[in-house]
PDB file of C-alpha atoms in Angstrom:
ATOM      1  CA  MET A 804      81.613 108.429  85.865  1.00  0.00           C
ATOM      2  CA  TYR A 805      82.373 104.725  86.099  1.00  0.00           C
ATOM      3  CA  ALA A 806      81.310 102.258  83.437  1.00  0.00           C
ATOM      4  CA  LEU A 807      78.217 100.230  84.319  1.00  0.00           C
ATOM      5  CA  GLU A 808      80.103  96.914  84.430  1.00  0.00           C
ATOM      6  CA  ASP A 809      82.727  98.374  86.820  1.00  0.00           C
ATOM      7  CA  THR A 810      80.063  99.786  89.114  1.00  0.00           C
ATOM      8  CA  ARG A 811      78.164  96.501  89.059  1.00  0.00           C
ATOM      9  CA  HIS A 812      81.351  94.612  89.985  1.00  0.00           C
ATOM     10  CA  LEU A 813      82.010  96.931  92.936  1.00  0.00           C
ATOM     11  CA  LEU A 814      78.462  96.607  94.219  1.00  0.00           C
ATOM     12  CA  GLU A 815      78.558  92.823  93.896  1.00  0.00           C
ATOM     13  CA  ARG A 816      81.736  92.784  95.995  1.00  0.00           C
ATOM     14  CA  LEU A 817      79.879  94.566  98.793  1.00  0.00           C
ATOM     15  CA  TYR A 818      77.569  91.570  99.078  1.00  0.00           C
ATOM     16  CA  THR A 819      80.256  88.878  98.763  1.00  0.00           C
ATOM     17  CA  ARG A 820      81.323  87.605 102.190  1.00  0.00           C
ATOM     18  CA  GLY A 821      85.035  88.222 102.773  1.00  0.00           C
ATOM     19  CA  ALA A 822      85.519  90.233  99.578  1.00  0.00           C
ATOM     20  CA  LEU A 823      85.603  93.633 101.272  1.00  0.00           C
ATOM     21  CA  ARG A 824      87.591  94.796 104.238  1.00  0.00           C
ATOM     22  CA  LEU A 825      87.509  98.167 105.980  1.00  0.00           C
ATOM     23  CA  PHE A 826      90.598  99.484 107.732  1.00  0.00           C
ATOM     24  CA  ASP A 827      90.421 101.526 110.884  1.00  0.00           C
ATOM     25  CA  VAL A 828      94.096 102.340 111.356  1.00  0.00           C
ATOM     26  CA  ASP A 829      94.926 105.101 113.802  1.00  0.00           C
ATOM     27  CA  GLY A 830      98.542 105.731 112.856  1.00  0.00           C
ATOM     28  CA  SER A 831     100.054 103.797 115.734  1.00  0.00           C
ATOM     29  CA  TYR A 832     100.699 100.694 113.634  1.00  0.00           C
ATOM     30  CA  GLU A 833     100.807  99.295 110.120  1.00  0.00           C
ATOM     31  CA  GLU A 834      98.539  96.384 109.266  1.00  0.00           C
ATOM     32  CA  GLU A 835      99.707  93.576 106.996  1.00  0.00           C
ATOM     33  CA  VAL A 836      96.850  92.563 104.701  1.00  0.00           C
ATOM     34  CA  ILE A 837      98.669  89.669 103.055  1.00  0.00           C
ATOM     35  CA  PRO A 838     102.394  88.901 103.038  1.00  0.00           C
ATOM     36  CA  GLY A 839     104.163  91.777 101.299  1.00  0.00           C
ATOM     37  CA  VAL A 840     101.194  94.190 101.408  1.00  0.00           C
ATOM     38  CA  THR A 841     100.780  96.583 104.331  1.00  0.00           C
ATOM     39  CA  VAL A 842      98.285  99.370 105.020  1.00  0.00           C
ATOM     40  CA  ARG A 843      99.062 102.426 107.128  1.00  0.00           C
ATOM     41  CA  LEU A 844      97.445 105.743 107.952  1.00  0.00           C
ATOM     42  CA  SER A 845      99.188 108.393 105.896  1.00  0.00           C
ATOM     43  CA  GLY A 846      97.231 111.631 106.253  1.00  0.00           C
ATOM     44  CA  GLY A 847      98.568 114.405 104.050  1.00  0.00           C
ATOM     45  CA  HIS A 848      96.303 116.252 101.640  1.00  0.00           C
ATOM     46  CA  THR A 849      93.206 114.419 102.895  1.00  0.00           C
ATOM     47  CA  PRO A 850      92.800 113.438 106.559  1.00  0.00           C
ATOM     48  CA  GLY A 851      92.174 109.739 107.026  1.00  0.00           C
ATOM     49  CA  SER A 852      94.023 108.753 103.863  1.00  0.00           C
ATOM     50  CA  ILE A 853      95.817 105.441 103.863  1.00  0.00           C
ATOM     51  CA  SER A 854      98.849 104.209 101.971  1.00  0.00           C
ATOM     52  CA  VAL A 855      99.230 100.689 100.661  1.00  0.00           C
ATOM     53  CA  LEU A 856     102.863  99.554 100.806  1.00  0.00           C
ATOM     54  CA  VAL A 857     103.795  96.716  98.474  1.00  0.00           C
ATOM     55  CA  ASP A 858     107.097  94.831  98.584  1.00  0.00           C
ATOM     56  CA  THR A 859     108.601  94.615  95.090  1.00  0.00           C
ATOM     57  CA  ALA A 860     111.837  93.283  93.645  1.00  0.00           C
ATOM     58  CA  GLU A 861     113.203  96.858  93.851  1.00  0.00           C
ATOM     59  CA  ARG A 862     112.023  97.687  97.388  1.00  0.00           C
ATOM     60  CA  ILE A 863     108.698  99.176  98.428  1.00  0.00           C
ATOM     61  CA  ALA A 864     106.063 100.784  96.219  1.00  0.00           C
ATOM     62  CA  ASN A 865     103.841 103.232  98.093  1.00  0.00           C
ATOM     63  CA  ILE A 866     100.345 103.513  96.632  1.00  0.00           C
ATOM     64  CA  SER A 867     100.045 106.844  98.359  1.00  0.00           C
ATOM     65  CA  GLY A 868      96.569 108.115  97.544  1.00  0.00           C
ATOM     66  CA  ASP A 869      96.241 111.825  98.333  1.00  0.00           C
ATOM     67  CA  VAL A 870      99.470 112.292 100.285  1.00  0.00           C
ATOM     68  CA  VAL A 871     100.884 114.372  97.424  1.00  0.00           C
ATOM     69  CA  TYR A 872      98.570 116.161  95.056  1.00  0.00           C
ATOM     70  CA  ASN A 873     101.114 117.433  92.509  1.00  0.00           C
ATOM     71  CA  LEU A 874     104.658 116.028  92.331  1.00  0.00           C
ATOM     72  CA  GLN A 875     106.150 118.880  90.307  1.00  0.00           C
ATOM     73  CA  GLY A 876     104.900 121.706  92.500  1.00  0.00           C
ATOM     74  CA  SER A 877     105.184 119.867  95.801  1.00  0.00           C
ATOM     75  CA  LEU A 878     108.408 117.865  95.530  1.00  0.00           C
ATOM     76  CA  ILE A 879     110.376 118.317  92.322  1.00  0.00           C
ATOM     77  CA  ASP A 880     110.330 122.107  92.142  1.00  0.00           C
ATOM     78  CA  PRO A 881     108.630 123.211  95.381  1.00  0.00           C
ATOM     79  CA  PHE A 882     107.941 126.823  94.460  1.00  0.00           C
ATOM     80  CA  LEU A 883     106.666 127.950  97.876  1.00  0.00           C
ATOM     81  CA  ASP A 884     109.487 126.471  99.932  1.00  0.00           C
ATOM     82  CA  SER A 885     112.465 127.318  97.743  1.00  0.00           C
ATOM     83  CA  LEU A 886     114.306 128.827 100.727  1.00  0.00           C
ATOM     84  CA  ASN A 887     114.078 125.561 102.664  1.00  0.00           C
ATOM     85  CA  ALA A 888     115.835 122.973 100.505  1.00  0.00           C
ATOM     86  CA  GLY A 889     114.084 119.625 100.646  1.00  0.00           C
ATOM     87  CA  GLU A 890     110.869 120.941 102.165  1.00  0.00           C
ATOM     88  CA  PRO A 891     107.755 119.977 100.223  1.00  0.00           C
ATOM     89  CA  THR A 892     105.178 122.549  99.252  1.00  0.00           C
ATOM     90  CA  ILE A 893     101.821 121.543 100.661  1.00  0.00           C
ATOM     91  CA  THR A 894      98.370 121.948  99.146  1.00  0.00           C
ATOM     92  CA  GLY A 895      97.024 124.603 101.461  1.00  0.00           C
ATOM     93  CA  ASN A 896      94.190 122.304 102.494  1.00  0.00           C
ATOM     94  CA  ARG A 897      93.637 123.422 106.070  1.00  0.00           C
ATOM     95  CA  ALA A 898      92.020 120.210 107.256  1.00  0.00           C
ATOM     96  CA  MET A 899      95.478 119.320 108.606  1.00  0.00           C
ATOM     97  CA  SER A 900      98.239 121.465 110.020  1.00  0.00           C
ATOM     98  CA  THR A 901     101.229 122.411 107.883  1.00  0.00           C
ATOM     99  CA  LEU A 902     103.447 120.207 110.037  1.00  0.00           C
ATOM    100  CA  GLU A 903     101.085 117.220 109.736  1.00  0.00           C
ATOM    101  CA  GLU A 904     100.915 117.503 105.954  1.00  0.00           C
ATOM    102  CA  LYS A 905     104.685 117.919 105.516  1.00  0.00           C
ATOM    103  CA  THR A 906     105.330 115.018 107.882  1.00  0.00           C
ATOM    104  CA  ALA A 907     102.935 112.812 105.892  1.00  0.00           C
ATOM    105  CA  ILE A 908     104.713 113.639 102.632  1.00  0.00           C
ATOM    106  CA  LYS A 909     108.170 112.960 104.080  1.00  0.00           C
ATOM    107  CA  ARG A 910     107.009 109.709 105.658  1.00  0.00           C
ATOM    108  CA  ALA A 911     105.476 108.605 102.335  1.00  0.00           C
ATOM    109  CA  LEU A 912     108.857 109.079 100.624  1.00  0.00           C
ATOM    110  CA  ALA A 913     110.972 107.461 103.339  1.00  0.00           C
ATOM    111  CA  GLY A 914     112.288 104.015 102.519  1.00  0.00           C
ATOM    112  CA  VAL A 915     110.333 103.555  99.296  1.00  0.00           C
ATOM    113  CA  ARG A 916     111.488 103.115  95.706  1.00  0.00           C
ATOM    114  CA  PHE A 917     108.212 104.010  94.014  1.00  0.00           C
ATOM    115  CA  MET A 918     105.435 106.474  94.873  1.00  0.00           C
ATOM    116  CA  LEU A 919     102.127 105.964  93.110  1.00  0.00           C
ATOM    117  CA  PRO A 920      99.905 108.969  93.930  1.00  0.00           C
ATOM    118  CA  SER A 921      96.242 109.220  92.997  1.00  0.00           C
ATOM    119  CA  HIS A 922      96.490 112.589  91.270  1.00  0.00           C
ATOM    120  CA  ASP A 923      99.787 112.354  89.406  1.00  0.00           C
ATOM    121  CA  VAL A 924     102.132 110.037  87.542  1.00  0.00           C
ATOM    122  CA  PRO A 925     104.200 107.334  89.258  1.00  0.00           C
ATOM    123  CA  ALA A 926     107.483 108.573  90.714  1.00  0.00           C
ATOM    124  CA  LEU A 927     110.846 106.904  91.174  1.00  0.00           C
ATOM    125  CA  VAL A 928     112.271 107.710  94.611  1.00  0.00           C
ATOM    126  CA  GLN A 929     115.792 107.584  95.984  1.00  0.00           C
ATOM    127  CA  GLY A 930     116.842 108.788  99.410  1.00  0.00           C
ATOM    128  CA  GLY A 931     113.441 110.378 100.032  1.00  0.00           C
ATOM    129  CA  ARG A 932     113.600 112.447  96.826  1.00  0.00           C
ATOM    130  CA  VAL A 933     111.787 112.058  93.507  1.00  0.00           C
ATOM    131  CA  ILE A 934     114.419 111.265  90.879  1.00  0.00           C
ATOM    132  CA  GLY A 935     112.241 110.108  87.986  1.00  0.00           C
ATOM    133  CA  LEU A 936     108.716 110.085  86.577  1.00  0.00           C
ATOM    134  CA  LEU A 937     106.735 107.554  84.570  1.00  0.00           C
ATOM    135  CA  HIS A 938     104.709 109.627  82.123  1.00  0.00           C
ATOM    136  CA  ASN A 939     101.626 108.237  80.384  1.00  0.00           C
ATOM    137  CA  ALA A 940     101.481 105.215  82.698  1.00  0.00           C
ATOM    138  CA  ILE A 941      97.691 105.069  82.479  1.00  0.00           C
ATOM    139  CA  SER A 942      97.649 105.055  78.672  1.00  0.00           C
ATOM    140  CA  ARG A 943     100.442 102.447  78.593  1.00  0.00           C
ATOM    141  CA  PRO A 944      99.210  99.577  80.787  1.00  0.00           C
ATOM    142  CA  GLU A 945     102.045  97.348  79.565  1.00  0.00           C
ATOM    143  CA  VAL A 946     104.595  99.481  81.448  1.00  0.00           C
ATOM    144  CA  ARG A 947     105.546  98.091  84.845  1.00  0.00           C
ATOM    145  CA  VAL A 948     105.377 100.823  87.476  1.00  0.00           C
ATOM    146  CA  THR A 949     107.760  98.824  89.695  1.00  0.00           C
ATOM    147  CA  ASP A 950     110.545  98.689  87.099  1.00  0.00           C
ATOM    148  CA  SER A 951     112.923 101.607  87.629  1.00  0.00           C
ATOM    149  CA  SER A 952     114.235 101.347  84.063  1.00  0.00           C
ATOM    150  CA  ALA A 953     110.799 102.455  82.778  1.00  0.00           C
ATOM    151  CA  TYR A 954     111.154 105.881  84.406  1.00  0.00           C
ATOM    152  CA  THR A 955     112.494 109.065  82.846  1.00  0.00           C
ATOM    153  CA  LEU A 956     115.147 110.459  85.187  1.00  0.00           C
ATOM    154  CA  LEU A 957     114.939 114.128  86.154  1.00  0.00           C
TER     155      LEU A 957
END
């Protein structure tokens, strides 16, 4: 449940010309919203999901939405794919094929320094692998999610 003032703010934005923009990306391109901020279709756990890619001083931060539901079980210690080193464990959501979901996860990790998923803590990424986590980021708003020194290395 959202607080009344937050809900009111969101509704007011719906009626403010130019304050809201819908994206209809089909996966064939990435759309730059403003310099340094790009939106792309990501897929993954939820079909139609988008990622917001933000240029930072330490490379790209991927606000990845539902691409990865659980970092520990999917990427750090992928319990279902232990025979295939480097393969992520997917959610089992059958709205997408196994290949589509794995491809979305790998693409989300490629070339980024930070992954900021909706359902888990921020992750520090190197070479397409999670190498650190930023625990309690929500309860510590002073912590900068795009500062690699704030992360606990695995």
